[in-house]
Amino acid sequence: MSPLLLLPVAAAATWATPFPAGTYALRLETATLARVPVLGKTRGGSVSWLIGELAEDGGRAWVWRTCAVEMQGASGKARVALPPAFVSAMGAKQLDA
């Protein structure tokens, strides 16, 4: 699993905080190992892409929007897919610092 990486897409004024106001892309990886009845041990995970906005108004709140989710580790027995409408319905999440 790769480390968390924030990439500035468009940065505005510089703050005294580690991240200047602007738009950021976030790639989030998860990994799972589960025991599923009948199927046995199953390995999987997901890669999610999010766009984050950090406002210039002096606040420290991030607003994140999920753009895409890829499910990984599917075997020939079972597959998981998230339709685009489901990803769109996740909406925006605000995280206060």
Coordinates of C-alpha atoms in Angstrom, one line a residue:
M1 CA 0.0 0.0 0.0
S2 CA 1.4 3.4 -0.9
P3 CA 1.5 6.3 1.5
L4 CA -1.1 9.1 1.6
L5 CA -0.3 11.7 -1.0
L6 CA -1.8 15.2 -1.4
L7 CA -1.1 16.9 -4.7
P8 CA -1.9 20.6 -5.2
V9 CA -4.0 21.1 -8.4
A10 CA -4.3 24.9 -8.1
A11 CA -2.9 26.7 -5.0
A12 CA -3.7 30.3 -4.1
A13 CA -2.3 32.5 -1.3
T14 CA 0.2 31.0 1.1
W15 CA -0.8 30.4 4.7
A16 CA 1.1 29.7 7.8
T17 CA -0.4 26.2 7.6
P18 CA 1.2 23.3 5.7
F19 CA -1.4 23.5 2.8
P20 CA -2.2 26.8 1.1
A21 CA -5.8 27.4 0.0
G22 CA -6.7 25.7 -3.2
T23 CA -7.8 22.5 -4.9
Y24 CA -6.2 19.2 -4.1
A25 CA -6.4 15.6 -5.4
L26 CA -6.3 12.7 -2.9
R27 CA -5.8 9.1 -3.8
L28 CA -6.9 6.8 -0.9
E29 CA -6.1 3.1 -0.9
T30 CA -7.7 0.5 1.4
A31 CA -7.0 -3.2 1.8
T32 CA -9.1 -5.9 3.3
L33 CA -8.8 -9.6 4.2
A34 CA -12.1 -11.2 5.0
R35 CA -13.5 -14.7 5.6
V36 CA -16.6 -15.1 3.5
P37 CA -19.0 -18.0 4.0
V38 CA -18.6 -20.5 1.1
L39 CA -15.9 -18.4 -0.6
G40 CA -13.3 -18.7 2.2
K41 CA -10.6 -16.1 2.6
T42 CA -11.0 -13.1 0.3
R43 CA -8.5 -10.3 -0.3
G44 CA -9.7 -7.0 -1.7
G45 CA -9.5 -3.3 -1.4
S46 CA -10.3 -0.1 -3.2
V47 CA -8.7 2.9 -4.6
S48 CA -10.7 6.1 -4.3
W49 CA -10.0 9.4 -5.9
L50 CA -11.2 12.6 -4.2
I51 CA -11.1 16.3 -4.9
G52 CA -10.6 18.6 -1.9
E53 CA -11.1 22.3 -1.6
L54 CA -9.4 24.3 1.1
A55 CA -11.0 27.8 1.4
E56 CA -9.1 31.1 1.5
D57 CA -11.5 32.6 4.1
G58 CA -9.2 31.9 7.0
G59 CA -11.1 28.8 8.0
R60 CA -9.4 25.4 8.1
A61 CA -12.3 23.2 6.7
W62 CA -11.7 20.8 3.9
V63 CA -14.6 19.9 1.6
W64 CA -14.0 16.5 -0.1
R65 CA -15.9 15.1 -3.1
T66 CA -15.4 11.5 -4.3
C67 CA -14.8 11.3 -8.0
A68 CA -14.1 7.6 -8.6
V69 CA -13.8 4.3 -6.7
E70 CA -12.0 1.2 -8.1
M71 CA -12.6 -2.1 -6.4
Q72 CA -9.5 -4.4 -6.4
G73 CA -8.8 -8.0 -5.7
A74 CA -11.9 -9.5 -7.2
S75 CA -11.7 -13.2 -7.7
G76 CA -13.5 -15.2 -10.4
K77 CA -16.1 -16.2 -7.8
A78 CA -17.3 -12.8 -6.7
R79 CA -16.8 -9.2 -7.9
V80 CA -17.9 -5.9 -6.4
A81 CA -18.6 -2.9 -8.6
L82 CA -19.8 0.5 -7.6
P83 CA -22.0 2.1 -10.3
P84 CA -21.2 5.8 -11.1
A85 CA -24.6 6.9 -9.7
F86 CA -23.6 5.4 -6.3
V87 CA -20.3 7.3 -6.3
S88 CA -22.1 10.5 -7.3
A89 CA -24.6 10.0 -4.4
M90 CA -21.8 10.0 -1.9
G91 CA -21.9 13.8 -2.0
A92 CA -19.4 16.2 -0.5
K93 CA -18.0 15.8 3.1
Q94 CA -16.7 18.7 5.2
L95 CA -13.8 18.0 7.6
D96 CA -12.9 20.7 10.1
A97 CA -9.3 20.9 11.2

